[in-house]
JSON list of C-alpha atoms and ligand atoms in Angstrom, two decimals:
[
{"chain": "A", "resi": 1, "resn": "MET", "atom": "CA", "xyz": [111.52, 89.63, 88.72]},
{"chain": "A", "resi": 2, "resn": "SER", "atom": "CA", "xyz": [108.73, 90.29, 91.25]},
{"chain": "A", "resi": 3, "resn": "TYR", "atom": "CA", "xyz": [108.33, 93.13, 93.67]},
{"chain": "A", "resi": 4, "resn": "ARG", "atom": "CA", "xyz": [108.57, 92.22, 97.34]},
{"chain": "A", "resi": 5, "resn": "PRO", "atom": "CA", "xyz": [105.21, 92.80, 99.10]},
{"chain": "A", "resi": 6, "resn": "VAL", "atom": "CA", "xyz": [105.63, 95.32, 101.91]},
{"chain": "A", "resi": 7, "resn": "PRO", "atom": "CA", "xyz": [102.96, 96.34, 104.47]},
{"chain": "A", "resi": 8, "resn": "TYR", "atom": "CA", "xyz": [100.79, 99.31, 103.55]},
{"chain": "A", "resi": 9, "resn": "ARG", "atom": "CA", "xyz": [98.86, 100.60, 106.56]},
{"chain": "A", "resi": 10, "resn": "PRO", "atom": "CA", "xyz": [98.05, 104.28, 106.11]},
{"chain": "A", "resi": 11, "resn": "GLU", "atom": "CA", "xyz": [96.26, 105.63, 109.17]},
{"chain": "A", "resi": 12, "resn": "ARG", "atom": "CA", "xyz": [92.44, 105.60, 108.67]},
{"chain": "A", "resi": 13, "resn": "VAL", "atom": "CA", "xyz": [91.18, 109.18, 108.55]},
{"chain": "A", "resi": 14, "resn": "PRO", "atom": "CA", "xyz": [87.89, 109.75, 110.44]},
{"chain": "A", "resi": 15, "resn": "ILE", "atom": "CA", "xyz": [85.10, 110.48, 107.96]},
{"chain": "A", "resi": 16, "resn": "GLU", "atom": "CA", "xyz": [84.44, 114.02, 109.28]},
{"chain": "A", "resi": 17, "resn": "GLU", "atom": "CA", "xyz": [88.08, 114.84, 108.74]},
{"chain": "A", "resi": 18, "resn": "THR", "atom": "CA", "xyz": [87.97, 113.30, 105.25]},
{"chain": "A", "resi": 19, "resn": "LEU", "atom": "CA", "xyz": [85.05, 115.52, 104.33]},
{"chain": "A", "resi": 20, "resn": "ASN", "atom": "CA", "xyz": [86.74, 118.59, 105.77]},
{"chain": "A", "resi": 21, "resn": "ARG", "atom": "CA", "xyz": [89.89, 117.90, 103.79]},
{"chain": "A", "resi": 22, "resn": "LEU", "atom": "CA", "xyz": [87.97, 117.36, 100.56]},
{"chain": "A", "resi": 23, "resn": "ARG", "atom": "CA", "xyz": [85.89, 120.53, 101.06]},
{"chain": "A", "resi": 24, "resn": "ALA", "atom": "CA", "xyz": [89.06, 122.52, 101.62]},
{"chain": "A", "resi": 25, "resn": "ASP", "atom": "CA", "xyz": [90.70, 120.92, 98.56]},
{"chain": "A", "resi": 26, "resn": "LEU", "atom": "CA", "xyz": [87.62, 121.62, 96.44]},
{"chain": "A", "resi": 27, "resn": "ALA", "atom": "CA", "xyz": [87.80, 125.34, 97.28]},
{"chain": "A", "resi": 28, "resn": "ILE", "atom": "CA", "xyz": [91.48, 125.34, 96.28]},
{"chain": "A", "resi": 29, "resn": "ALA", "atom": "CA", "xyz": [90.79, 123.38, 93.08]},
{"chain": "A", "resi": 30, "resn": "ARG", "atom": "CA", "xyz": [87.98, 125.73, 92.08]},
{"chain": "A", "resi": 31, "resn": "ALA", "atom": "CA", "xyz": [90.32, 128.70, 92.32]},
{"chain": "A", "resi": 32, "resn": "ARG", "atom": "CA", "xyz": [92.70, 127.24, 89.70]},
{"chain": "A", "resi": 33, "resn": "ARG", "atom": "CA", "xyz": [92.75, 128.81, 86.28]},
{"chain": "A", "resi": 34, "resn": "SER", "atom": "CA", "xyz": [94.94, 128.28, 83.25]},
{"chain": "A", "resi": 35, "resn": "VAL", "atom": "CA", "xyz": [97.10, 131.36, 82.86]},
{"chain": "A", "resi": 36, "resn": "ARG", "atom": "CA", "xyz": [98.38, 132.78, 79.58]},
{"chain": "A", "resi": 37, "resn": "THR", "atom": "CA", "xyz": [99.86, 136.03, 80.91]},
{"chain": "A", "resi": 38, "resn": "PHE", "atom": "CA", "xyz": [102.80, 135.41, 83.22]},
{"chain": "A", "resi": 39, "resn": "SER", "atom": "CA", "xyz": [104.95, 137.62, 85.40]},
{"chain": "A", "resi": 40, "resn": "THR", "atom": "CA", "xyz": [108.66, 137.28, 84.64]},
{"chain": "A", "resi": 41, "resn": "ASP", "atom": "CA", "xyz": [109.35, 136.99, 88.40]},
{"chain": "A", "resi": 42, "resn": "ALA", "atom": "CA", "xyz": [111.76, 134.16, 89.15]},
{"chain": "A", "resi": 43, "resn": "VAL", "atom": "CA", "xyz": [110.70, 130.90, 90.81]},
{"chain": "A", "resi": 44, "resn": "PRO", "atom": "CA", "xyz": [113.42, 128.97, 92.70]},
{"chain": "A", "resi": 45, "resn": "ARG", "atom": "CA", "xyz": [114.56, 125.72, 91.13]},
{"chain": "A", "resi": 46, "resn": "GLU", "atom": "CA", "xyz": [113.68, 123.81, 94.32]},
{"chain": "A", "resi": 47, "resn": "VAL", "atom": "CA", "xyz": [109.99, 124.62, 93.76]},
{"chain": "A", "resi": 48, "resn": "ILE", "atom": "CA", "xyz": [110.12, 122.91, 90.38]},
{"chain": "A", "resi": 49, "resn": "GLU", "atom": "CA", "xyz": [112.15, 120.01, 91.78]},
{"chain": "A", "resi": 50, "resn": "LEU", "atom": "CA", "xyz": [109.55, 119.35, 94.48]},
{"chain": "A", "resi": 51, "resn": "ALA", "atom": "CA", "xyz": [106.61, 119.64, 92.08]},
{"chain": "A", "resi": 52, "resn": "LEU", "atom": "CA", "xyz": [108.28, 117.25, 89.61]},
{"chain": "A", "resi": 53, "resn": "SER", "atom": "CA", "xyz": [109.00, 114.80, 92.43]},
{"chain": "A", "resi": 54, "resn": "ILE", "atom": "CA", "xyz": [105.26, 114.84, 93.17]},
{"chain": "A", "resi": 55, "resn": "ALA", "atom": "CA", "xyz": [104.48, 114.24, 89.47]},
{"chain": "A", "resi": 56, "resn": "GLY", "atom": "CA", "xyz": [106.83, 111.24, 89.59]},
{"chain": "A", "resi": 57, "resn": "THR", "atom": "CA", "xyz": [104.61, 109.55, 92.21]},
{"chain": "A", "resi": 58, "resn": "ALA", "atom": "CA", "xyz": [101.78, 109.08, 89.68]},
{"chain": "A", "resi": 59, "resn": "PRO", "atom": "CA", "xyz": [100.55, 105.55, 88.99]},
{"chain": "A", "resi": 60, "resn": "SER", "atom": "CA", "xyz": [101.59, 104.12, 85.63]},
{"chain": "A", "resi": 61, "resn": "GLY", "atom": "CA", "xyz": [100.97, 101.09, 83.43]},
{"chain": "A", "resi": 62, "resn": "ALA", "atom": "CA", "xyz": [103.06, 98.15, 84.74]},
{"chain": "A", "resi": 63, "resn": "HIS", "atom": "CA", "xyz": [104.87, 100.77, 86.85]},
{"chain": "A", "resi": 64, "resn": "ARG", "atom": "CA", "xyz": [107.00, 101.74, 83.85]},
{"chain": "A", "resi": 65, "resn": "GLN", "atom": "CA", "xyz": [106.87, 105.45, 84.85]},
{"chain": "A", "resi": 66, "resn": "PRO", "atom": "CA", "xyz": [106.93, 106.43, 81.17]},
{"chain": "A", "resi": 67, "resn": "TRP", "atom": "CA", "xyz": [107.70, 110.13, 81.59]},
{"chain": "A", "resi": 68, "resn": "HIS", "atom": "CA", "xyz": [110.56, 112.57, 81.47]},
{"chain": "A", "resi": 69, "resn": "PHE", "atom": "CA", "xyz": [110.40, 116.24, 82.41]},
{"chain": "A", "resi": 70, "resn": "VAL", "atom": "CA", "xyz": [112.78, 118.84, 81.00]},
{"chain": "A", "resi": 71, "resn": "ALA", "atom": "CA", "xyz": [112.63, 121.95, 83.22]},
{"chain": "A", "resi": 72, "resn": "ILE", "atom": "CA", "xyz": [114.03, 124.99, 81.45]},
{"chain": "A", "resi": 73, "resn": "SER", "atom": "CA", "xyz": [114.74, 128.39, 82.93]},
{"chain": "A", "resi": 74, "resn": "GLU", "atom": "CA", "xyz": [117.62, 129.19, 80.56]},
{"chain": "A", "resi": 75, "resn": "PRO", "atom": "CA", "xyz": [116.34, 132.19, 78.51]},
{"chain": "A", "resi": 76, "resn": "GLU", "atom": "CA", "xyz": [117.94, 131.32, 75.19]},
{"chain": "A", "resi": 77, "resn": "LEU", "atom": "CA", "xyz": [116.36, 127.87, 74.99]},
{"chain": "A", "resi": 78, "resn": "ARG", "atom": "CA", "xyz": [112.97, 129.29, 76.04]},
{"chain": "A", "resi": 79, "resn": "ALA", "atom": "CA", "xyz": [113.27, 131.85, 73.22]},
{"chain": "A", "resi": 80, "resn": "ARG", "atom": "CA", "xyz": [114.07, 129.11, 70.68]},
{"chain": "A", "resi": 81, "resn": "ILE", "atom": "CA", "xyz": [111.12, 127.04, 71.86]},
{"chain": "A", "resi": 82, "resn": "ARG", "atom": "CA", "xyz": [108.87, 130.09, 71.54]},
{"chain": "A", "resi": 83, "resn": "SER", "atom": "CA", "xyz": [110.10, 130.82, 68.06]},
{"chain": "A", "resi": 84, "resn": "GLU", "atom": "CA", "xyz": [109.55, 127.22, 66.87]},
{"chain": "A", "resi": 85, "resn": "ALA", "atom": "CA", "xyz": [106.17, 126.97, 68.61]},
{"chain": "A", "resi": 86, "resn": "GLU", "atom": "CA", "xyz": [105.00, 130.24, 67.05]},
{"chain": "A", "resi": 87, "resn": "LYS", "atom": "CA", "xyz": [106.00, 128.99, 63.60]},
{"chain": "A", "resi": 88, "resn": "GLU", "atom": "CA", "xyz": [103.67, 126.01, 64.10]},
{"chain": "A", "resi": 89, "resn": "GLU", "atom": "CA", "xyz": [100.92, 128.06, 65.70]},
{"chain": "A", "resi": 90, "resn": "ARG", "atom": "CA", "xyz": [101.00, 130.63, 62.88]},
{"chain": "A", "resi": 91, "resn": "GLU", "atom": "CA", "xyz": [100.36, 127.80, 60.42]},
{"chain": "A", "resi": 92, "resn": "PHE", "atom": "CA", "xyz": [97.69, 126.34, 62.69]},
{"chain": "A", "resi": 93, "resn": "TYR", "atom": "CA", "xyz": [95.68, 129.54, 62.99]},
{"chain": "A", "resi": 94, "resn": "ALA", "atom": "CA", "xyz": [96.20, 130.69, 59.38]},
{"chain": "A", "resi": 95, "resn": "HIS", "atom": "CA", "xyz": [95.82, 127.42, 57.44]},
{"chain": "A", "resi": 96, "resn": "LYS", "atom": "CA", "xyz": [95.69, 124.14, 59.30]},
{"chain": "A", "resi": 97, "resn": "ALA", "atom": "CA", "xyz": [92.88, 124.47, 61.83]},
{"chain": "A", "resi": 98, "resn": "PRO", "atom": "CA", "xyz": [89.43, 123.58, 60.54]},
{"chain": "A", "resi": 99, "resn": "LYS", "atom": "CA", "xyz": [86.83, 126.33, 60.97]},
{"chain": "A", "resi": 100, "resn": "GLU", "atom": "CA", "xyz": [85.04, 124.30, 63.63]},
{"chain": "A", "resi": 101, "resn": "TRP", "atom": "CA", "xyz": [88.21, 124.20, 65.77]},
{"chain": "A", "resi": 102, "resn": "LEU", "atom": "CA", "xyz": [88.84, 127.93, 65.33]},
{"chain": "A", "resi": 103, "resn": "ASP", "atom": "CA", "xyz": [85.23, 128.59, 66.35]},
{"chain": "A", "resi": 104, "resn": "ALA", "atom": "CA", "xyz": [85.77, 126.50, 69.49]},
{"chain": "A", "resi": 105, "resn": "LEU", "atom": "CA", "xyz": [88.88, 128.52, 70.39]},
{"chain": "A", "resi": 106, "resn": "ALA", "atom": "CA", "xyz": [87.42, 131.94, 69.57]},
{"chain": "A", "resi": 107, "resn": "PRO", "atom": "CA", "xyz": [85.77, 132.44, 73.01]},
{"chain": "A", "resi": 108, "resn": "LEU", "atom": "CA", "xyz": [89.19, 131.89, 74.64]},
{"chain": "A", "resi": 109, "resn": "GLY", "atom": "CA", "xyz": [90.82, 134.55, 72.48]},
{"chain": "A", "resi": 110, "resn": "THR", "atom": "CA", "xyz": [93.98, 132.52, 71.79]},
{"chain": "A", "resi": 111, "resn": "ASP", "atom": "CA", "xyz": [96.20, 133.29, 68.80]},
{"chain": "A", "resi": 112, "resn": "PHE", "atom": "CA", "xyz": [99.63, 132.36, 67.38]},
{"chain": "A", "resi": 113, "resn": "GLU", "atom": "CA", "xyz": [101.54, 134.61, 69.78]},
{"chain": "A", "resi": 114, "resn": "LYS", "atom": "CA", "xyz": [102.95, 132.62, 72.70]},
{"chain": "A", "resi": 115, "resn": "ARG", "atom": "CA", "xyz": [104.50, 135.15, 75.05]},
{"chain": "A", "resi": 116, "resn": "HIS", "atom": "CA", "xyz": [104.05, 132.76, 77.96]},
{"chain": "A", "resi": 117, "resn": "LEU", "atom": "CA", "xyz": [106.91, 130.67, 76.51]},
{"chain": "A", "resi": 118, "resn": "THR", "atom": "CA", "xyz": [109.41, 133.45, 77.25]},
{"chain": "A", "resi": 119, "resn": "ASP", "atom": "CA", "xyz": [107.67, 135.33, 80.10]},
{"chain": "A", "resi": 120, "resn": "ALA", "atom": "CA", "xyz": [107.12, 132.38, 82.43]},
{"chain": "A", "resi": 121, "resn": "PRO", "atom": "CA", "xyz": [110.36, 131.75, 84.38]},
{"chain": "A", "resi": 122, "resn": "TRP", "atom": "CA", "xyz": [110.16, 127.97, 83.81]},
{"chain": "A", "resi": 123, "resn": "LEU", "atom": "CA", "xyz": [109.03, 125.78, 80.95]},
{"chain": "A", "resi": 124, "resn": "ILE", "atom": "CA", "xyz": [108.46, 122.17, 81.83]},
{"chain": "A", "resi": 125, "resn": "VAL", "atom": "CA", "xyz": [108.54, 120.14, 78.63]},
{"chain": "A", "resi": 126, "resn": "VAL", "atom": "CA", "xyz": [106.92, 116.77, 79.29]},
{"chain": "A", "resi": 127, "resn": "PHE", "atom": "CA", "xyz": [107.97, 113.74, 77.27]},
{"chain": "A", "resi": 128, "resn": "ARG", "atom": "CA", "xyz": [106.25, 110.37, 76.99]},
{"chain": "A", "resi": 129, "resn": "ARG", "atom": "CA", "xyz": [108.68, 107.44, 77.01]},
{"chain": "A", "resi": 130, "resn": "ASP", "atom": "CA", "xyz": [107.33, 104.67, 74.80]},
{"chain": "A", "resi": 131, "resn": "TRP", "atom": "CA", "xyz": [109.97, 102.08, 75.69]},
{"chain": "A", "resi": 132, "resn": "GLU", "atom": "CA", "xyz": [113.02, 101.65, 77.85]},
{"chain": "A", "resi": 133, "resn": "PRO", "atom": "CA", "xyz": [116.35, 100.69, 76.27]},
{"chain": "A", "resi": 134, "resn": "LEU", "atom": "CA", "xyz": [117.79, 97.53, 77.85]},
{"chain": "A", "resi": 135, "resn": "ALA", "atom": "CA", "xyz": [121.48, 96.74, 78.30]},
{"chain": "A", "resi": 136, "resn": "ASP", "atom": "CA", "xyz": [121.32, 93.98, 75.63]},
{"chain": "A", "resi": 137, "resn": "GLY", "atom": "CA", "xyz": [120.04, 96.45, 73.03]},
{"chain": "A", "resi": 138, "resn": "THR", "atom": "CA", "xyz": [116.41, 95.26, 73.15]},
{"chain": "A", "resi": 139, "resn": "ARG", "atom": "CA", "xyz": [113.41, 97.39, 74.14]},
{"chain": "A", "resi": 140, "resn": "LEU", "atom": "CA", "xyz": [111.28, 97.09, 77.27]},
{"chain": "A", "resi": 141, "resn": "LYS", "atom": "CA", "xyz": [107.75, 98.08, 76.28]},
{"chain": "A", "resi": 142, "resn": "SER", "atom": "CA", "xyz": [105.71, 100.55, 78.32]},
{"chain": "A", "resi": 143, "resn": "TYR", "atom": "CA", "xyz": [101.92, 100.36, 78.68]},
{"chain": "A", "resi": 144, "resn": "TYR", "atom": "CA", "xyz": [99.21, 103.02, 78.80]},
{"chain": "A", "resi": 145, "resn": "MET", "atom": "CA", "xyz": [101.88, 105.65, 78.26]},
{"chain": "A", "resi": 146, "resn": "THR", "atom": "CA", "xyz": [99.47, 108.43, 77.34]},
{"chain": "A", "resi": 147, "resn": "GLU", "atom": "CA", "xyz": [97.20, 107.77, 80.29]},
{"chain": "A", "resi": 148, "resn": "SER", "atom": "CA", "xyz": [100.15, 107.50, 82.68]},
{"chain": "A", "resi": 149, "resn": "VAL", "atom": "CA", "xyz": [101.79, 110.73, 81.54]},
{"chain": "A", "resi": 150, "resn": "GLY", "atom": "CA", "xyz": [98.42, 112.48, 81.63]},
{"chain": "A", "resi": 151, "resn": "ILE", "atom": "CA", "xyz": [97.94, 111.44, 85.25]},
{"chain": "A", "resi": 152, "resn": "ALA", "atom": "CA", "xyz": [101.47, 112.59, 86.13]},
{"chain": "A", "resi": 153, "resn": "VAL", "atom": "CA", "xyz": [100.78, 115.98, 84.55]},
{"chain": "A", "resi": 154, "resn": "GLY", "atom": "CA", "xyz": [97.54, 116.16, 86.56]},
{"chain": "A", "resi": 155, "resn": "PHE", "atom": "CA", "xyz": [99.50, 115.59, 89.75]},
{"chain": "A", "resi": 156, "resn": "LEU", "atom": "CA", "xyz": [101.97, 118.27, 88.64]},
{"chain": "A", "resi": 157, "resn": "ILE", "atom": "CA", "xyz": [99.33, 120.88, 87.83]},
{"chain": "A", "resi": 158, "resn": "ALA", "atom": "CA", "xyz": [97.52, 120.27, 91.12]},
{"chain": "A", "resi": 159, "resn": "ALA", "atom": "CA", "xyz": [100.77, 120.46, 93.12]},
{"chain": "A", "resi": 160, "resn": "LEU", "atom": "CA", "xyz": [101.85, 123.70, 91.46]},
{"chain": "A", "resi": 161, "resn": "HIS", "atom": "CA", "xyz": [98.45, 125.26, 92.03]},
{"chain": "A", "resi": 162, "resn": "ARG", "atom": "CA", "xyz": [98.32, 124.21, 95.70]},
{"chain": "A", "resi": 163, "resn": "ALA", "atom": "CA", "xyz": [101.74, 125.79, 96.11]},
{"chain": "A", "resi": 164, "resn": "GLY", "atom": "CA", "xyz": [100.54, 129.12, 94.71]},
{"chain": "A", "resi": 165, "resn": "LEU", "atom": "CA", "xyz": [101.91, 128.86, 91.17]},
{"chain": "A", "resi": 166, "resn": "ALA", "atom": "CA", "xyz": [100.15, 129.12, 87.85]},
{"chain": "A", "resi": 167, "resn": "CYS", "atom": "CA", "xyz": [100.65, 127.16, 84.66]},
{"chain": "A", "resi": 168, "resn": "LEU", "atom": "CA", "xyz": [99.23, 126.54, 81.20]},
{"chain": "A", "resi": 169, "resn": "THR", "atom": "CA", "xyz": [98.83, 123.26, 79.34]},
{"chain": "A", "resi": 170, "resn": "HIS", "atom": "CA", "xyz": [100.23, 124.15, 75.94]},
{"chain": "A", "resi": 171, "resn": "THR", "atom": "CA", "xyz": [100.39, 121.71, 73.03]},
{"chain": "A", "resi": 172, "resn": "PRO", "atom": "CA", "xyz": [101.66, 123.30, 69.84]},
{"chain": "A", "resi": 173, "resn": "ALA", "atom": "CA", "xyz": [100.86, 120.91, 66.99]},
{"chain": "A", "resi": 174, "resn": "PRO", "atom": "CA", "xyz": [103.03, 119.40, 65.72]},
{"chain": "A", "resi": 175, "resn": "MET", "atom": "CA", "xyz": [105.59, 119.69, 68.53]},
{"chain": "A", "resi": 176, "resn": "THR", "atom": "CA", "xyz": [108.20, 117.29, 67.20]},
{"chain": "A", "resi": 177, "resn": "PHE", "atom": "CA", "xyz": [110.76, 120.15, 67.30]},
{"chain": "A", "resi": 178, "resn": "LEU", "atom": "CA", "xyz": [110.87, 119.79, 71.09]},
{"chain": "A", "resi": 179, "resn": "ARG", "atom": "CA", "xyz": [112.75, 116.51, 71.07]},
{"chain": "A", "resi": 180, "resn": "GLU", "atom": "CA", "xyz": [115.70, 118.00, 69.23]},
{"chain": "A", "resi": 181, "resn": "LEU", "atom": "CA", "xyz": [115.68, 121.32, 71.09]},
{"chain": "A", "resi": 182, "resn": "CYS", "atom": "CA", "xyz": [115.57, 119.48, 74.44]},
{"chain": "A", "resi": 183, "resn": "ASP", "atom": "CA", "xyz": [118.15, 116.91, 73.28]},
{"chain": "A", "resi": 184, "resn": "ARG", "atom": "CA", "xyz": [115.98, 113.91, 74.14]},
{"chain": "A", "resi": 185, "resn": "PRO", "atom": "CA", "xyz": [116.39, 110.33, 72.86]},
{"chain": "A", "resi": 186, "resn": "VAL", "atom": "CA", "xyz": [114.28, 108.64, 70.13]},
{"chain": "A", "resi": 187, "resn": "ASN", "atom": "CA", "xyz": [112.18, 106.64, 72.63]},
{"chain": "A", "resi": 188, "resn": "GLU", "atom": "CA", "xyz": [110.63, 109.89, 73.90]},
{"chain": "A", "resi": 189, "resn": "LYS", "atom": "CA", "xyz": [107.79, 111.86, 72.30]},
{"chain": "A", "resi": 190, "resn": "PRO", "atom": "CA", "xyz": [106.87, 115.42, 73.30]},
{"chain": "A", "resi": 191, "resn": "PHE", "atom": "CA", "xyz": [103.60, 115.38, 75.23]},
{"chain": "A", "resi": 192, "resn": "LEU", "atom": "CA", "xyz": [103.02, 118.91, 76.49]},
{"chain": "A", "resi": 193, "resn": "ILE", "atom": "CA", "xyz": [104.70, 122.20, 77.40]},
{"chain": "A", "resi": 194, "resn": "LEU", "atom": "CA", "xyz": [103.83, 123.59, 80.81]},
{"chain": "A", "resi": 195, "resn": "PRO", "atom": "CA", "xyz": [104.95, 127.20, 81.37]},
{"chain": "A", "resi": 196, "resn": "VAL", "atom": "CA", "xyz": [105.11, 127.78, 85.14]},
{"chain": "A", "resi": 197, "resn": "GLY", "atom": "CA", "xyz": [105.28, 131.00, 87.13]},
{"chain": "A", "resi": 198, "resn": "TYR", "atom": "CA", "xyz": [103.12, 133.66, 88.71]},
{"chain": "A", "resi": 199, "resn": "PRO", "atom": "CA", "xyz": [100.28, 135.38, 86.87]},
{"chain": "A", "resi": 200, "resn": "ALA", "atom": "CA", "xyz": [101.21, 138.87, 85.59]},
{"chain": "A", "resi": 201, "resn": "SER", "atom": "CA", "xyz": [99.78, 141.69, 87.70]},
{"chain": "A", "resi": 202, "resn": "ASP", "atom": "CA", "xyz": [97.40, 142.54, 84.82]},
{"chain": "A", "resi": 203, "resn": "CYS", "atom": "CA", "xyz": [96.48, 138.90, 84.10]},
{"chain": "A", "resi": 204, "resn": "VAL", "atom": "CA", "xyz": [92.88, 138.25, 83.14]},
{"chain": "A", "resi": 205, "resn": "VAL", "atom": "CA", "xyz": [91.25, 134.89, 82.48]},
{"chain": "A", "resi": 206, "resn": "PRO", "atom": "CA", "xyz": [88.08, 134.04, 80.57]},
{"chain": "A", "resi": 207, "resn": "ASP", "atom": "CA", "xyz": [84.93, 134.06, 82.65]},
{"chain": "A", "resi": 208, "resn": "LEU", "atom": "CA", "xyz": [84.44, 130.29, 82.38]},
{"chain": "A", "resi": 209, "resn": "GLU", "atom": "CA", "xyz": [81.96, 128.13, 84.20]},
{"chain": "A", "resi": 210, "resn": "ARG", "atom": "CA", "xyz": [82.60, 124.55, 85.15]},
{"chain": "A", "resi": 211, "resn": "LYS", "atom": "CA", "xyz": [80.10, 121.77, 84.64]},
{"chain": "A", "resi": 212, "resn": "ALA", "atom": "CA", "xyz": [78.05, 120.91, 87.72]},
{"chain": "A", "resi": 213, "resn": "LEU", "atom": "CA", "xyz": [78.59, 117.59, 89.49]},
{"chain": "A", "resi": 214, "resn": "ASP", "atom": "CA", "xyz": [75.38, 116.09, 88.09]},
{"chain": "A", "resi": 215, "resn": "GLU", "atom": "CA", "xyz": [76.62, 116.86, 84.58]},
{"chain": "A", "resi": 216, "resn": "ILE", "atom": "CA", "xyz": [79.97, 115.14, 85.04]},
{"chain": "A", "resi": 217, "resn": "ALA", "atom": "CA", "xyz": [79.02, 112.24, 87.28]},
{"chain": "A", "resi": 218, "resn": "THR", "atom": "CA", "xyz": [76.43, 109.49, 87.51]},
{"chain": "A", "resi": 219, "resn": "PHE", "atom": "CA", "xyz": [75.91, 107.61, 90.75]},
{"chain": "A", "resi": 220, "resn": "VAL", "atom": "CA", "xyz": [74.59, 104.10, 90.93]},
{"chain": "A", "resi": 221, "resn": "ASP", "atom": "CA", "xyz": [74.05, 103.46, 94.62]},
{"chain": "B", "resi": 301, "resn": "IYR", "atom": "N1", "xyz": [97.69, 124.90, 70.19]},
{"chain": "B", "resi": 301, "resn": "IYR", "atom": "C1", "xyz": [96.99, 126.12, 69.87]},
{"chain": "B", "resi": 301, "resn": "IYR", "atom": "C2", "xyz": [95.52, 125.96, 69.75]},
{"chain": "B", "resi": 301, "resn": "IYR", "atom": "C3", "xyz": [94.76, 125.61, 70.98]},
{"chain": "B", "resi": 301, "resn": "IYR", "atom": "C4", "xyz": [94.08, 124.42, 71.04]},
{"chain": "B", "resi": 301, "resn": "IYR", "atom": "C5", "xyz": [93.31, 124.12, 72.10]},
{"chain": "B", "resi": 301, "resn": "IYR", "atom": "I1", "xyz": [92.24, 122.39, 72.06]},
{"chain": "B", "resi": 301, "resn": "IYR", "atom": "C6", "xyz": [93.19, 125.01, 73.20]},
{"chain": "B", "resi": 301, "resn": "IYR", "atom": "O1", "xyz": [92.40, 124.69, 74.29]},
{"chain": "B", "resi": 301, "resn": "IYR", "atom": "C7", "xyz": [93.86, 126.21, 73.14]},
{"chain": "B", "resi": 301, "resn": "IYR", "atom": "C8", "xyz": [94.66, 126.49, 72.02]},
{"chain": "B", "resi": 301, "resn": "IYR", "atom": "C9", "xyz": [97.35, 127.24, 70.86]},
{"chain": "B", "resi": 301, "resn": "IYR", "atom": "O2", "xyz": [98.01, 126.95, 71.87]},
{"chain": "B", "resi": 301, "resn": "IYR", "atom": "O3", "xyz": [97.01, 128.37, 70.63]}
]
């Protein structure tokens, strides 16, 4: 099976306009911060639907689109996820994490308590689909699943931020409990939890600096 080639002729944007758009986007991007203290204010489901539809436009290996998003506002399930995540995080901070890792986290001030999992009005649990079940019982392999899901989550985070919402990339380790709690099939592996909402009115974030362009990029021109 091959895809049918269809014309792709996006209108060419004049270079001045391109630069203006990128400068405006850069200012927006620079204002984004990961948030750990959320307001409990509700966010309409349509906001999440639109943001997830944007995430679903990400490129993926062999166009397998190896992702599934479980968007949870239901308080009981959020509470169960928090309780399971905190069990893992307690172990992580008390026993599992090597000293070097704890030292790296110390400036951020994180600990086992994960209030964001119940305060944020939505949790988006992202799953990576490693294969697709076919009608004849065989498996259709996916490719570059981790990269593809990572790109989709990038799209999602950027879309939420542009729309005025905050989120946190949270990866309790291990997070195998999420598959059962979210009732997902065996071909899916938990990838990330993204609490989404508004920052609490007393939210503070660490005074971080981002690397300069010449530290993150090399030009050969
Ligand atoms: N999963 C733990 C630890 C943690 C790890 C990294 I890498 C961070 O950037 C932040 C936290 C937690 O969520 O606390």
